[in-house]
Short mmCIF file of C-alpha atoms and ligand atoms in Angstrom, two decimals:
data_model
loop_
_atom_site.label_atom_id
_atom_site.label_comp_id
_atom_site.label_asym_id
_atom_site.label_seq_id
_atom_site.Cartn_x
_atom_site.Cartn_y
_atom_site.Cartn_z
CA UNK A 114 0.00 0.00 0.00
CA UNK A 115 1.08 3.80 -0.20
CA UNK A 116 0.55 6.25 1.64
CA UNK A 117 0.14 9.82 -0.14
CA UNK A 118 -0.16 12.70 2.40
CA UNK A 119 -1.11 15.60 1.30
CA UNK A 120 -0.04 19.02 1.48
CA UNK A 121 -0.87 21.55 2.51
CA UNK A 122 -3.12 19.96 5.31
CA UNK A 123 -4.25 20.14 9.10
CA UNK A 124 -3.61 23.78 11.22
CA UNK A 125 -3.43 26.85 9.47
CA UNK A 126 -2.50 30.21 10.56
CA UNK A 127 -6.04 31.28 12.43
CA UNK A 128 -5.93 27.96 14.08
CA UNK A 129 -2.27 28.27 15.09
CA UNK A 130 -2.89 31.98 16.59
CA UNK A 131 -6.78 30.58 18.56
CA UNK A 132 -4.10 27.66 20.26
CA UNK A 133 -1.49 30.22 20.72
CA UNK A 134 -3.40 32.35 22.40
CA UNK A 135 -5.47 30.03 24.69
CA UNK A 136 -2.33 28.40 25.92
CA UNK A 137 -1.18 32.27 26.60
CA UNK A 138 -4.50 33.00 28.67
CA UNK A 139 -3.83 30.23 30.35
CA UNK A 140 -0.81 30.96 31.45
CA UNK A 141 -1.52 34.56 32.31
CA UNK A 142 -4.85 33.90 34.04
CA UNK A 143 -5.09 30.34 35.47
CA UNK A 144 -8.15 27.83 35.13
CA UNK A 145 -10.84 28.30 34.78
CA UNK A 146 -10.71 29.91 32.40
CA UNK A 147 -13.56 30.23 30.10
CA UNK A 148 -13.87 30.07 26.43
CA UNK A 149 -17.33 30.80 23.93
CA UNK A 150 -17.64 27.71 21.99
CA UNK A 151 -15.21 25.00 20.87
CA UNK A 152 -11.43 27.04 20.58
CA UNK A 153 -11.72 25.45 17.39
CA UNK A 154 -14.13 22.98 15.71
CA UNK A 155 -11.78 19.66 16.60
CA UNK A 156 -12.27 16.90 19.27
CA UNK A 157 -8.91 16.27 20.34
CA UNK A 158 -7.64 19.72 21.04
CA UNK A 159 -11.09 20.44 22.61
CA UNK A 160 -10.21 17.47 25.25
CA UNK A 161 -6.92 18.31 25.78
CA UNK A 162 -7.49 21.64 26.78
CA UNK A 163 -10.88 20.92 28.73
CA UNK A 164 -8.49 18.55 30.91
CA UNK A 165 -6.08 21.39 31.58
CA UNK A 166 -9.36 23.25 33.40
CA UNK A 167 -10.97 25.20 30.27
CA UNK A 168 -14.50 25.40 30.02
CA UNK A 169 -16.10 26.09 27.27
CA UNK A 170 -19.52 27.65 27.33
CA UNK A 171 -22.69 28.30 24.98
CA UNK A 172 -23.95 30.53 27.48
CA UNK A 173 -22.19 33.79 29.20
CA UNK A 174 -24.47 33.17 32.17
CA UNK A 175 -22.25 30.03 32.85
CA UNK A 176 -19.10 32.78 33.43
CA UNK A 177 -18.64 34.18 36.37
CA UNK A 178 -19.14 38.20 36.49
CA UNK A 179 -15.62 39.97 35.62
CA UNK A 180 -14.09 36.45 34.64
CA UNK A 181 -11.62 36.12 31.75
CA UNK A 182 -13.60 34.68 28.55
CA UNK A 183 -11.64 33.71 24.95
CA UNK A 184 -13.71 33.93 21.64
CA UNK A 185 -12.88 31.60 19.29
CA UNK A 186 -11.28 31.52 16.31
CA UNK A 187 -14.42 31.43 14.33
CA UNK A 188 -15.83 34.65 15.79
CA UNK A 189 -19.15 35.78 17.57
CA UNK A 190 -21.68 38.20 17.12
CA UNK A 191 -22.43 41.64 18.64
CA UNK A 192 -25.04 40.40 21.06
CA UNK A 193 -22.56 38.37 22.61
CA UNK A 194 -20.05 41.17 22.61
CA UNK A 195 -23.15 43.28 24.29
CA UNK A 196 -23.60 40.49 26.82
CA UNK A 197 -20.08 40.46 27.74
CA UNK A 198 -19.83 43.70 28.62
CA UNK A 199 -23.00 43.28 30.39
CA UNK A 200 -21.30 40.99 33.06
CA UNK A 201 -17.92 43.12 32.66
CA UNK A 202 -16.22 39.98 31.63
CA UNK A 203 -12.45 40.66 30.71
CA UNK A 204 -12.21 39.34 26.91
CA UNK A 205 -9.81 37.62 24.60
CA UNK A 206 -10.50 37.75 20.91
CA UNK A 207 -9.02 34.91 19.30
CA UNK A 208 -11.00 35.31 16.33
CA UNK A 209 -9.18 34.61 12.91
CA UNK A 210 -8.44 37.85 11.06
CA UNK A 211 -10.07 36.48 8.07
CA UNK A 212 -12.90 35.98 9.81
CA UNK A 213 -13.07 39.52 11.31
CA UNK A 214 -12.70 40.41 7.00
CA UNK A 215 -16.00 38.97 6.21
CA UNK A 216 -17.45 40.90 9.76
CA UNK A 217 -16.18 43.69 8.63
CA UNK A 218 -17.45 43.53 4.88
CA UNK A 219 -21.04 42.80 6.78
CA UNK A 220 -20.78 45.80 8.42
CA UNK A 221 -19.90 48.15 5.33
CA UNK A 222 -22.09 46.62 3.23
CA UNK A 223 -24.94 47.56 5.61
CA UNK A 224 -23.69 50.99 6.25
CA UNK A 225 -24.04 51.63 2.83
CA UNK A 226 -27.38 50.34 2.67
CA UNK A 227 -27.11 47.13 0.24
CA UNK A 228 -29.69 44.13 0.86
CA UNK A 229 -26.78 41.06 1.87
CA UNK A 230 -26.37 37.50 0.32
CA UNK A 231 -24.37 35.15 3.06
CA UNK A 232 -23.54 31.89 1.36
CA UNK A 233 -22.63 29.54 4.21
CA UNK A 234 -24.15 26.68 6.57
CA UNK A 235 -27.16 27.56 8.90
CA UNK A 236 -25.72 27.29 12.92
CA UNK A 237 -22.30 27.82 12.04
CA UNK A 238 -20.49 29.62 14.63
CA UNK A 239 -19.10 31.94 11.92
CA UNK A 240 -22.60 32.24 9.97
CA UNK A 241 -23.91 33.39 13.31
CA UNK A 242 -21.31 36.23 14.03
CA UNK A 243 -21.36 37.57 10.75
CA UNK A 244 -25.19 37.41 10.77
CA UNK A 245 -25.44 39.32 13.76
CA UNK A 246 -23.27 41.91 12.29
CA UNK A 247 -26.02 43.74 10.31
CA UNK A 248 -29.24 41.81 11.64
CA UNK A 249 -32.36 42.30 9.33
CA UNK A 250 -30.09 42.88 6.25
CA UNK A 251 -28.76 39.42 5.77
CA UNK A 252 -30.19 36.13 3.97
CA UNK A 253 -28.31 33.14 4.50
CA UNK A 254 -28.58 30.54 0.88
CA UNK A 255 -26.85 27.43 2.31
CA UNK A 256 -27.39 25.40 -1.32
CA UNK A 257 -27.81 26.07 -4.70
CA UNK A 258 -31.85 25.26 -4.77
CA UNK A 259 -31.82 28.54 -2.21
CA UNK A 260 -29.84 30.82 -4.54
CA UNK A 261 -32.70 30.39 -6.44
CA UNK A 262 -35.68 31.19 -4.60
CA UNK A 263 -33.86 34.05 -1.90
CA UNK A 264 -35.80 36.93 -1.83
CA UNK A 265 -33.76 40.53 -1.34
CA UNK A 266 -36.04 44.08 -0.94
CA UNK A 267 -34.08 45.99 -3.15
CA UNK A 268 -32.53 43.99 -6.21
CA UNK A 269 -30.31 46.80 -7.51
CA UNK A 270 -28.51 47.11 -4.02
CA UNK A 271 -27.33 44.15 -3.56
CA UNK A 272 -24.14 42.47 -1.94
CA UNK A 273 -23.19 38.49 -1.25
CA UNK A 274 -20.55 37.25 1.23
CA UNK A 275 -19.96 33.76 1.59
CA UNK A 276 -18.25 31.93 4.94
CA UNK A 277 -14.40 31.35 4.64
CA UNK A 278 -14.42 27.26 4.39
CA UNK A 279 -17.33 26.67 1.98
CA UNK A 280 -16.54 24.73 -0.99
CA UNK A 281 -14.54 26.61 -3.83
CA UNK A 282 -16.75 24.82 -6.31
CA UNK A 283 -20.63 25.40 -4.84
CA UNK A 284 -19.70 28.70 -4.04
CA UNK A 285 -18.43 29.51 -7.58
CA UNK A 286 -22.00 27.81 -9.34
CA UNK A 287 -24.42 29.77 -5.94
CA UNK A 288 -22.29 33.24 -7.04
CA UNK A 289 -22.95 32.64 -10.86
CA UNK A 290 -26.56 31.36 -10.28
CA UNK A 291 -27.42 34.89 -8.29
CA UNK A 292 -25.44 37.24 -10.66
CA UNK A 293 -27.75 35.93 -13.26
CA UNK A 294 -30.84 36.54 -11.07
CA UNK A 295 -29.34 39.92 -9.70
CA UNK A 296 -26.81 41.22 -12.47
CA UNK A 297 -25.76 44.32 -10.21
CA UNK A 298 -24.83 41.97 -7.18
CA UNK A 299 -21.47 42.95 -5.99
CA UNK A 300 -19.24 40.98 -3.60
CA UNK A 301 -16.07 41.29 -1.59
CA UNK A 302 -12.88 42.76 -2.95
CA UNK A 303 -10.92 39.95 -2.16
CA UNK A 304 -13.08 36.27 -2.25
CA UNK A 305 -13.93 35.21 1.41
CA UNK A 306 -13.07 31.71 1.26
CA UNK A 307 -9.61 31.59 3.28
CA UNK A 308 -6.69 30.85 1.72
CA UNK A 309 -6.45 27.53 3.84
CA UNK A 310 -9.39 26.31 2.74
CA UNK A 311 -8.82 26.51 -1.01
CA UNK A 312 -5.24 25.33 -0.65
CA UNK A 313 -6.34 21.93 1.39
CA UNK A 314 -8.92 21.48 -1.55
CA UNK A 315 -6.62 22.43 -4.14
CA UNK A 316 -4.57 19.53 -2.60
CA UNK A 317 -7.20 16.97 -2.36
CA UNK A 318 -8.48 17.78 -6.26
CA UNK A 319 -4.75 16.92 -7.40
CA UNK A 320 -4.26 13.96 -5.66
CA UNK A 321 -7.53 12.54 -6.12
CA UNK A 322 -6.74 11.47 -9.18
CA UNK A 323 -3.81 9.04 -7.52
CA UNK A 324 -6.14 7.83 -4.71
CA UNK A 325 -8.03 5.12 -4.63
CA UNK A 326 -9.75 6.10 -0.78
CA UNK A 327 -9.06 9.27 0.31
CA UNK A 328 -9.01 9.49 4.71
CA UNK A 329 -9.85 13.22 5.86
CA UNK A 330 -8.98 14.22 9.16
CA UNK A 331 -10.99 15.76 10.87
CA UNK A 332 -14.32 15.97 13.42
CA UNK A 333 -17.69 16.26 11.40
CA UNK A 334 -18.33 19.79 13.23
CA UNK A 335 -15.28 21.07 11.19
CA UNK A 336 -16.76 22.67 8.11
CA UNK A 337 -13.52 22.58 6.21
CA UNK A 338 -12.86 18.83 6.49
CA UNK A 339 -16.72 17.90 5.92
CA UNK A 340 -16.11 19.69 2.26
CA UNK A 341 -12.56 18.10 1.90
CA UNK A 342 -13.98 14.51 2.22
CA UNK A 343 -16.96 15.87 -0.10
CA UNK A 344 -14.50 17.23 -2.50
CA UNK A 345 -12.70 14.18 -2.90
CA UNK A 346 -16.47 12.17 -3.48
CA UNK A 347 -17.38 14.61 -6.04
CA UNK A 348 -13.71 13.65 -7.89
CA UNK A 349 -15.01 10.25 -7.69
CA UNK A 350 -13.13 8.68 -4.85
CA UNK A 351 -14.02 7.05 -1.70
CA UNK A 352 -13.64 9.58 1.42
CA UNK A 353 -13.72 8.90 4.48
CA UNK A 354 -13.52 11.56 7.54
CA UNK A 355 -12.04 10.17 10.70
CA UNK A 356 -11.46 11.53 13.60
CA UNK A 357 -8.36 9.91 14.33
CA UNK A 358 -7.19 6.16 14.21
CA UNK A 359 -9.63 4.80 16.29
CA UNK A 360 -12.23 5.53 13.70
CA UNK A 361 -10.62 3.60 11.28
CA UNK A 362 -12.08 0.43 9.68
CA UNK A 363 -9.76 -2.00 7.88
CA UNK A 364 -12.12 -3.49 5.86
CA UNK A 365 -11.83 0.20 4.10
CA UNK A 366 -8.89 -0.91 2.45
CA UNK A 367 -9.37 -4.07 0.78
CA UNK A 368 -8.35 -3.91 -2.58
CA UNK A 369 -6.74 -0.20 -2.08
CA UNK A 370 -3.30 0.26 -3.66
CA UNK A 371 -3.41 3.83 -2.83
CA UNK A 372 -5.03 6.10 -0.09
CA UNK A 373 -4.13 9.98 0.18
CA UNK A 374 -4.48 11.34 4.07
CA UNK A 375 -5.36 14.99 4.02
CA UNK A 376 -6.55 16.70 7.57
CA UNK A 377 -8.73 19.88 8.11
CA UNK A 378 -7.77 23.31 9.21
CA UNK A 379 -8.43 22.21 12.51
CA UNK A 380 -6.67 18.67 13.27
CA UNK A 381 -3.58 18.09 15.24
CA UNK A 382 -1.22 16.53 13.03
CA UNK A 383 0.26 13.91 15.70
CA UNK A 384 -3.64 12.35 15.44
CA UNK A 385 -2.43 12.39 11.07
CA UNK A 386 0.29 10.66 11.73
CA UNK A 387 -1.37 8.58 14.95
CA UNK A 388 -3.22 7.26 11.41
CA UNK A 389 -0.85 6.88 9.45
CA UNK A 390 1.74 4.67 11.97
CA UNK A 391 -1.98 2.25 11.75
CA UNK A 392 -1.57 1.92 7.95
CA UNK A 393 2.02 0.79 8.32
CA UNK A 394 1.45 -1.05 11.05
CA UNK A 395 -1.43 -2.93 9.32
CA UNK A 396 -0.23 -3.00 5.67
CA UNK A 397 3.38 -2.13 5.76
CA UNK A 398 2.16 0.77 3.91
CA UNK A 399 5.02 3.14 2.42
CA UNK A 400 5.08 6.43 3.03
CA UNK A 401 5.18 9.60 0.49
CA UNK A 402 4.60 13.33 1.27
CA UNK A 403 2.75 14.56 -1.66
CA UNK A 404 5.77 15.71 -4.19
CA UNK A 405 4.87 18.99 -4.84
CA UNK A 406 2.70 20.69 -2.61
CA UNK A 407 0.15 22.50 -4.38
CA UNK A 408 0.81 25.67 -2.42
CA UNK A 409 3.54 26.97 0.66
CA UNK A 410 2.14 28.02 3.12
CA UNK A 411 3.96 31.04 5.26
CA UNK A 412 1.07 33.25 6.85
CA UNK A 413 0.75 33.85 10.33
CA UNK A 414 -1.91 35.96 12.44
CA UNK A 415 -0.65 38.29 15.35
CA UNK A 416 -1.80 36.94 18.24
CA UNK A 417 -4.98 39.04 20.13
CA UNK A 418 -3.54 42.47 21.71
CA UNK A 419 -5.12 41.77 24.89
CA UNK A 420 -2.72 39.35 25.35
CA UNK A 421 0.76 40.95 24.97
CA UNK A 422 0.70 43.23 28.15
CA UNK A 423 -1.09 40.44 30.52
S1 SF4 B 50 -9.82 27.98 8.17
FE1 SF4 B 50 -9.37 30.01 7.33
S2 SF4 B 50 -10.86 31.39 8.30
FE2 SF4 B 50 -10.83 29.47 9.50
S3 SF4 B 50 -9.33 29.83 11.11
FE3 SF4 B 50 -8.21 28.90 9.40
S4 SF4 B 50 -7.40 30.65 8.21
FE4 SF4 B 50 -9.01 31.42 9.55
#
């Protein structure tokens, strides 16, 4: 059997700097210490850090008036902001910078009075922050079957956004469906979907062709590695996303020459290689880093200001 791992694949810069900085809060301001949501969408670091005495809440009311509270990386909304201040709760914002973009373009958008277009997934952390950054102006499509039917009350002032780890591809065929419908739509200056994201697809779309099962991993909250394992379907592969070795069914690989590893923005990459050691062990599998790597990746995020004077 090989092995083909691809690259790039697992943490990227946002995720780095949302780690980075919890470990830093901890540091600075014991346990507990609380965080809003999941640090980021994975189960292991989640675990790790939850033994270590974070807590991580879906509720302010669970913090403790004047406590320390993280955001996550993928952002929250004004009303939580509000509430925060509300119970004088000393914030962190870990939220990725690229997130904060998309905020930001929400914000603008409304200011200038445009009617706004959010492609992304209904309940997504992010959806829900940028949502609640110009409430009453934004329609969420989540599928192609909604870019057709979404209503807007003023069709020649109109702006879409999309969330940073949809799907290169559906977002590309939802943007061209509504510039037909709406041929004055305008969108961001510079396309929403991270950079990580469409380099871990571009990855998986190359290799594809190679693979013969294709193991994403991941945790099936992560929105990135849900489209990553889709991606590789859609190429015509079997995908399967894992959330580490345990998950792993031998049986997958009866008859597979080839299988391509690829992990989401989110997942450690001891649990990739955790999966990997499993192939070798099982099927002396042999080992390849994907030969050239679609993309380098050397961005990094400055870590939340809140935290360099602690
Ligand atoms: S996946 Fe993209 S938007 Fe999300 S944390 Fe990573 S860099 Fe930021």
């Amino acid at each position: 059997m090989r092995v083909i791992l691809a690259a790039p694949r697992g943490f990227c810069a946002g995720v780095n700097m949302a780690i980075e900085a919890l470990e830093l809060a901890i540091e600075a301001y014991g346990t507990p210490l609380y965080v809003y949501h999941e640090i980021v969408h994975n189960k292991w670091v989640v675990a790790s850090f939850r033994k270590r005495g974070v807590v991580f809440v879906s509720s302010l009311a669970e913090v403790p008036e004047e406590d320390h509270l993280l955001y996550s990386a993928h952002g929250v909304s004004p009303e939580i902001r509000r509430q925060a201040a509300q119970r004088r709760l000393r914030t962190v914002d870990a939220t990725c910078p690229l997130v904060t973009k998309v905020h930001h373009e929400a914000i603008q958008f409304a200011r200038e009075g445009y009617s706004i277009i959010l492609i992304g997934h209904a309940g997504h952390d992010e959806v829900v922050g940028t949502m609640g950054e110009a409430a009453g102006r934004i329609h969420l499509v989540q599928s192609f079957d909604d870019s057709n039917h979404v209503q807007v009350e003023d069709t020649d002032r109109i702006a879409y956004l999309t969330q940073t780890t949809l799907s290169m591809d559906d977002a590309e065929v939802i943007v061209e469906r509504l510039r037909q419908r709406f041929p004055t739509i305008v969108g961001p200056s510079k396309d929403d979907i991270c950079f990580a994201t469409q380099n871990r697809q571009e990855a998986v779309k190359v290799l594809s062709a190679l693979a013969d099962l294709v193991l994403v991993v991941g945790s099936g909250n992560s929105s990135n590695s849900l489209r990553l394992a889709e991606l590789a379907r859609t190429c015509g592969v079997r995908a399967k996303l894992i959330d580490g070795p345990d998950d792993v069914d031998l049986a997958w690989f009866s008859g597979v020459d080839t299988v391509v590893i690829t992990a989401g923005a989110s997942a450690p990459e001891d649990v990739v290689q955790g999966c990997v050691e499993l192939l070798c062990r099982e099927f002396a599998a042999e080992v390849e880093t994907q030969a050239v790597s679609t993309r380098h990746e050397r961005v990094s995020f400055r870590l939340p200001p809140e935290l360099k004077e602690p």
